Coordinates of C-alpha atoms and ligand atoms in Angstrom, one line a residue:
M989 CA 0.6 -13.4 -116.1
Q990 CA -2.3 -11.0 -115.5
R991 CA -4.4 -13.8 -114.2
V992 CA -1.7 -14.9 -111.8
K993 CA -1.2 -11.4 -110.6
K994 CA -4.9 -11.0 -110.0
K995 CA -4.8 -14.1 -107.9
Q996 CA -1.8 -12.9 -105.9
T997 CA -3.1 -9.5 -105.0
P998 CA -5.9 -10.7 -102.7
S999 CA -3.7 -13.5 -101.4
N1000 CA -1.0 -10.9 -100.5
T1001 CA -3.5 -8.7 -98.8
M1002 CA -4.8 -11.6 -96.8
L1003 CA -1.2 -12.5 -95.8
L1004 CA -0.6 -9.0 -94.7
S1005 CA -3.8 -8.7 -92.7
K1006 CA -3.0 -12.0 -91.0
A1007 CA 0.5 -10.8 -90.2
I1008 CA -0.8 -7.6 -88.7
G1009 CA -3.3 -9.6 -86.7
F1010 CA -0.6 -11.8 -85.4
V1011 CA 1.6 -8.9 -84.4
L1012 CA -1.3 -7.2 -82.7
L1013 CA -2.2 -10.4 -80.8
T1014 CA 1.4 -10.8 -79.7
L1015 CA 1.5 -7.3 -78.5
I1016 CA -1.7 -7.7 -76.5
L1017 CA -0.5 -11.0 -75.0
F1018 CA 2.8 -9.4 -74.1
F1019 CA 1.0 -6.4 -72.5
I1020 CA -1.2 -8.7 -70.4
W1021 CA 1.9 -10.8 -69.4
D1022 CA 3.8 -7.6 -68.5
M1023 CA 0.9 -6.3 -66.4
S1024 CA 0.5 -9.5 -64.4
K1025 CA 4.3 -9.6 -63.9
T1026 CA 4.3 -6.0 -62.6
N1027 CA 1.5 -6.9 -60.2
M1028 CA 3.4 -9.9 -58.9
Q1029 CA 6.6 -8.0 -58.4
A1030 CA 5.4 -6.2 -55.2
A1031 CA 5.3 -9.6 -53.5
D1032 CA 7.8 -11.7 -55.4
Q1033 CA 10.3 -9.8 -57.3
P1034 CA 11.3 -6.7 -55.4
A1035 CA 14.5 -6.2 -57.2
K1036 CA 12.9 -5.8 -60.6
L1037 CA 10.2 -3.6 -59.2
S1038 CA 12.8 -1.3 -57.7
A1039 CA 14.9 -1.1 -60.9
S1040 CA 11.9 -0.2 -63.0
S1041 CA 10.2 2.1 -60.6
Q1042 CA 9.9 5.8 -61.4
F1043 CA 9.2 6.8 -57.9
R1044 CA 11.3 8.7 -55.5
D1045 CA 14.6 7.4 -54.3
T1046 CA 14.4 4.2 -56.2
S1047 CA 16.0 4.8 -59.5
T1048 CA 19.2 2.7 -59.0
S1049 CA 18.2 0.0 -56.5
M1050 CA 19.4 -3.4 -57.3
K1051 CA 20.8 -2.4 -60.6
A1052 CA 23.4 -4.8 -62.0
K1053 CA 26.6 -4.0 -60.4
D1054 CA 30.3 -4.6 -61.0
A1055 CA 31.0 -7.0 -58.2
S1056 CA 34.7 -7.2 -59.0
R1057 CA 35.3 -3.6 -57.9
K1058 CA 32.6 -2.9 -55.3
T1059 CA 33.7 -5.5 -52.7
L1060 CA 33.5 -4.9 -49.0
D1061 CA 37.3 -4.7 -48.8
A1062 CA 37.4 -1.9 -51.3
H1063 CA 34.9 0.0 -49.3
F1064 CA 36.0 -0.6 -45.8
K1065 CA 39.5 -1.8 -45.4
I1066 CA 40.9 1.7 -44.9
N1067 CA 38.8 2.0 -41.7
S1068 CA 40.4 -0.1 -39.0
D1069 CA 38.0 1.0 -36.2
K1070 CA 35.1 -0.8 -37.7
H1071 CA 34.5 -4.5 -38.0
I1072 CA 32.8 -4.7 -41.3
T1073 CA 32.0 -8.1 -42.6
D1074 CA 29.5 -9.5 -45.1
Q1075 CA 27.1 -9.7 -42.1
T1076 CA 27.2 -6.0 -41.5
I1077 CA 24.1 -3.9 -42.2
F1078 CA 24.0 -0.2 -42.7
L1079 CA 20.6 1.3 -41.9
T1080 CA 20.0 4.7 -43.5
F1081 CA 17.1 7.0 -43.0
D1082 CA 16.3 9.8 -45.6
D1083 CA 14.1 12.9 -45.6
G1084 CA 14.1 13.5 -41.8
P1085 CA 14.2 14.7 -39.2
S1086 CA 10.4 14.6 -38.6
A1087 CA 7.9 14.2 -35.8
T1088 CA 8.6 10.5 -36.1
S1089 CA 12.4 10.8 -35.4
N1090 CA 12.0 10.3 -31.7
Q1091 CA 10.1 7.0 -32.3
L1092 CA 12.8 5.8 -34.6
L1093 CA 15.5 6.8 -32.1
D1094 CA 13.6 4.9 -29.3
V1095 CA 13.6 1.7 -31.3
L1096 CA 17.3 2.1 -32.3
K1097 CA 18.2 2.7 -28.7
A1098 CA 16.2 -0.3 -27.4
H1099 CA 18.1 -2.5 -29.9
Q1100 CA 21.5 -0.7 -29.3
V1101 CA 21.8 -0.1 -33.0
K1102 CA 23.3 2.9 -34.8
A1103 CA 22.0 4.3 -38.1
T1104 CA 22.9 7.0 -40.6
F1105 CA 20.5 9.9 -41.2
F1106 CA 20.5 11.9 -44.4
M1107 CA 18.6 15.0 -43.5
L1108 CA 16.9 17.9 -45.3
G1109 CA 17.7 21.5 -44.2
P1110 CA 14.1 22.7 -43.7
Q1111 CA 13.3 19.6 -41.7
I1112 CA 16.4 20.2 -39.5
K1113 CA 15.1 23.8 -38.8
E1114 CA 11.7 22.4 -37.8
H1115 CA 13.0 19.5 -35.6
P1116 CA 16.3 20.6 -34.0
A1117 CA 15.7 18.7 -30.8
A1118 CA 15.5 15.4 -32.7
V1119 CA 18.7 16.2 -34.5
K1120 CA 20.5 17.0 -31.3
R1121 CA 19.3 13.8 -29.8
L1122 CA 20.3 11.5 -32.7
H1123 CA 23.7 13.2 -32.7
Q1124 CA 24.1 12.7 -29.0
E1125 CA 23.1 9.1 -29.2
G1126 CA 25.9 8.3 -31.7
H1127 CA 24.0 8.1 -34.9
Q1128 CA 25.7 9.4 -38.1
L1129 CA 24.9 12.8 -39.5
G1130 CA 24.3 13.0 -43.3
L1131 CA 23.0 15.6 -45.7
H1132 CA 20.1 15.3 -48.2
G1133 CA 19.8 18.9 -49.5
I1134 CA 17.2 21.6 -49.3
T1135 CA 14.5 21.3 -51.9
H1136 CA 14.2 17.5 -52.6
D1137 CA 13.0 18.6 -56.0
V1138 CA 14.6 16.8 -59.0
K1139 CA 14.2 19.8 -61.3
R1140 CA 15.6 22.3 -58.8
F1141 CA 18.3 20.1 -57.1
Y1142 CA 19.8 18.9 -60.4
Q1143 CA 19.1 22.1 -62.3
K1144 CA 22.6 23.7 -62.6
K1145 CA 26.1 22.5 -62.3
D1146 CA 26.4 24.1 -58.9
S1147 CA 22.9 23.5 -57.6
P1148 CA 23.7 20.1 -55.8
V1149 CA 26.8 21.5 -54.1
N1150 CA 25.0 24.7 -53.2
E1151 CA 22.1 22.8 -51.6
M1152 CA 24.5 20.5 -49.7
K1153 CA 26.5 23.5 -48.4
E1154 CA 23.4 25.2 -47.1
D1155 CA 22.2 21.9 -45.6
Q1156 CA 25.6 21.4 -44.0
R1157 CA 25.5 24.9 -42.5
I1158 CA 22.1 24.3 -41.0
L1159 CA 23.0 21.0 -39.6
A1160 CA 26.2 22.4 -38.1
S1161 CA 24.2 25.3 -36.5
V1162 CA 22.3 22.6 -34.5
T1163 CA 25.0 20.0 -33.9
G1164 CA 28.3 21.9 -34.2
E1165 CA 29.5 19.2 -36.6
Y1166 CA 30.2 19.8 -40.3
T1167 CA 29.5 16.5 -42.1
H1168 CA 30.4 15.8 -45.7
L1169 CA 28.4 12.7 -45.9
V1170 CA 25.8 13.1 -48.6
R1171 CA 22.9 11.3 -50.3
T1172 CA 21.4 13.1 -53.3
P1173 CA 17.6 13.1 -53.6
Y1174 CA 16.4 10.0 -55.6
G1175 CA 19.9 8.7 -55.7
S1176 CA 22.8 9.8 -57.9
T1177 CA 21.7 7.9 -61.0
P1178 CA 20.6 9.1 -63.5
N1179 CA 20.3 12.7 -62.4
L1180 CA 23.8 13.7 -61.1
T1181 CA 26.0 14.8 -64.0
D1182 CA 29.8 14.3 -64.1
Q1183 CA 30.2 18.1 -63.7
Q1184 CA 28.0 18.1 -60.6
K1185 CA 29.8 15.1 -59.2
A1186 CA 33.1 16.9 -59.7
R1187 CA 31.8 20.0 -57.9
L1188 CA 30.6 17.9 -54.9
K1189 CA 34.0 16.2 -54.8
Q1190 CA 35.8 19.6 -55.0
K1191 CA 34.0 20.7 -51.8
G1192 CA 34.8 17.4 -50.1
F1193 CA 31.3 15.9 -50.2
V1194 CA 31.1 12.2 -50.5
Y1195 CA 27.8 10.9 -51.8
W1196 CA 26.3 7.4 -51.1
D1197 CA 23.6 5.4 -52.8
W1198 CA 22.2 2.1 -51.5
T1199 CA 22.0 -1.6 -52.4
I1200 CA 18.6 -2.4 -50.7
D1201 CA 15.5 -0.3 -51.2
S1202 CA 12.9 -0.9 -48.5
L1203 CA 10.2 0.8 -50.6
D1204 CA 8.9 2.0 -47.2
W1205 CA 7.7 5.3 -48.7
K1206 CA 5.5 3.3 -51.1
Y1207 CA 4.2 0.6 -48.8
K1208 CA 3.6 2.8 -45.7
S1209 CA 3.0 -0.5 -43.9
S1210 CA 4.7 -3.6 -42.4
K1211 CA 5.3 -4.8 -46.0
Y1212 CA 8.6 -3.0 -46.2
V1213 CA 10.1 -5.5 -43.7
P1214 CA 9.7 -8.6 -46.0
E1215 CA 10.7 -6.4 -48.9
V1216 CA 14.1 -5.7 -47.2
L1217 CA 14.6 -9.4 -46.2
N1218 CA 13.8 -10.5 -49.8
Q1219 CA 16.3 -8.0 -51.3
L1220 CA 18.9 -8.9 -48.7
Q1221 CA 18.6 -12.6 -49.7
V1222 CA 19.0 -11.7 -53.4
L1223 CA 22.0 -9.6 -52.6
E1224 CA 23.5 -12.4 -50.4
T1225 CA 23.1 -14.8 -53.3
K1226 CA 24.2 -12.6 -56.2
N1227 CA 26.7 -10.2 -54.7
P1228 CA 27.7 -11.4 -51.2
K1229 CA 30.6 -9.0 -51.0
E1230 CA 28.4 -5.9 -51.8
P1231 CA 27.9 -3.6 -48.8
K1232 CA 24.4 -4.0 -47.4
I1233 CA 23.1 -0.5 -47.3
I1234 CA 19.3 -0.2 -46.7
L1235 CA 17.4 2.8 -47.9
M1236 CA 14.6 3.8 -45.5
H1237 CA 12.7 7.0 -44.7
D1238 CA 12.0 8.9 -41.5
Q1239 CA 8.3 8.3 -41.5
P1240 CA 5.6 6.7 -39.2
A1241 CA 5.2 3.2 -40.7
T1242 CA 8.9 2.8 -40.9
A1243 CA 9.3 3.5 -37.2
K1244 CA 6.4 1.3 -36.3
Y1245 CA 7.9 -1.8 -37.9
L1246 CA 11.6 -1.1 -37.4
S1247 CA 11.8 -3.2 -34.3
S1248 CA 10.5 -6.2 -36.2
L1249 CA 13.0 -5.6 -39.0
I1250 CA 16.0 -5.3 -36.6
T1251 CA 14.9 -8.3 -34.6
Q1252 CA 14.7 -10.4 -37.8
L1253 CA 18.1 -9.1 -39.1
K1254 CA 19.7 -9.9 -35.7
A1255 CA 18.2 -13.4 -35.7
K1256 CA 19.9 -13.9 -39.1
G1257 CA 23.2 -13.0 -37.5
Y1258 CA 23.6 -9.5 -38.9
T1259 CA 25.2 -6.6 -37.0
F1260 CA 24.9 -2.9 -37.6
E1261 CA 27.3 0.0 -38.4
V1262 CA 27.1 3.6 -39.6
L1263 CA 28.6 5.0 -42.8
D1264 CA 31.3 7.6 -42.5
E1265 CA 33.5 9.9 -44.5
T1266 CA 36.6 7.6 -44.4
M1267 CA 34.9 4.8 -46.4
K1268 CA 34.9 4.5 -50.1
P1269 CA 31.3 5.3 -51.0
L1270 CA 29.0 3.0 -52.8
Q1271 CA 27.9 4.9 -55.9
Q1272 CA 25.6 3.4 -58.6
Ligands
ZN2075 ZN1 14.8 11.6 -50.2

């Protein structure tokens, strides 16, 4: 017995070290595979990149959705003024207005396309002329809060509603219009709590997320255009009845390549509409 045991001890140790070696090798291989996958995503798999990204305004993009509930009909049938089909695109611009707004508005005007702007209070104060212009030209007014700081915006049960109320007041002081259309910074998931949602609803605010994340804030180049077209194709294939709401930002590169994006969307047969308070919002 003793002799057998003696023989087993080194053999067990060897087995154990082999097993550890194998696990380590597997982990290293998985890590390498995961890294190369992440690098490829920027070009090939935008949906996965968006879903895993920790950056701003991307937390919920292209998340698996309940297609049975979030159909176009559910969102838009109550609004008879609009002709919403599965070929309707909603362009949305966050974080403005800015020195770039006029350029965005020029492009939209040239293409006779209307968009929705979710604007920040301090930016509105800084660029009131741009806000007046976009309002006059028929674009949709929306609110994006004051601080755009996750820790501050989502800090207390009333902080989101308070920021939106202040933003609403600032926007109304420029346009005369009190909008309740809202997009919370970084999207509603995972930061907005049930209590905060209830407070917003109590005050009549309707918050919207998105289904296509252009990643324009990250690319700051023409790359956001194929990104949108790729994600649009994924959406068309997987969830054709999902509203096509594109998240973009009021910034120079976005304005620069917006004409190219709109031209390509039109060539594919898409038309454009704005969001409004009568629609059932898309919330992730
Ligand atoms: Zn934002």
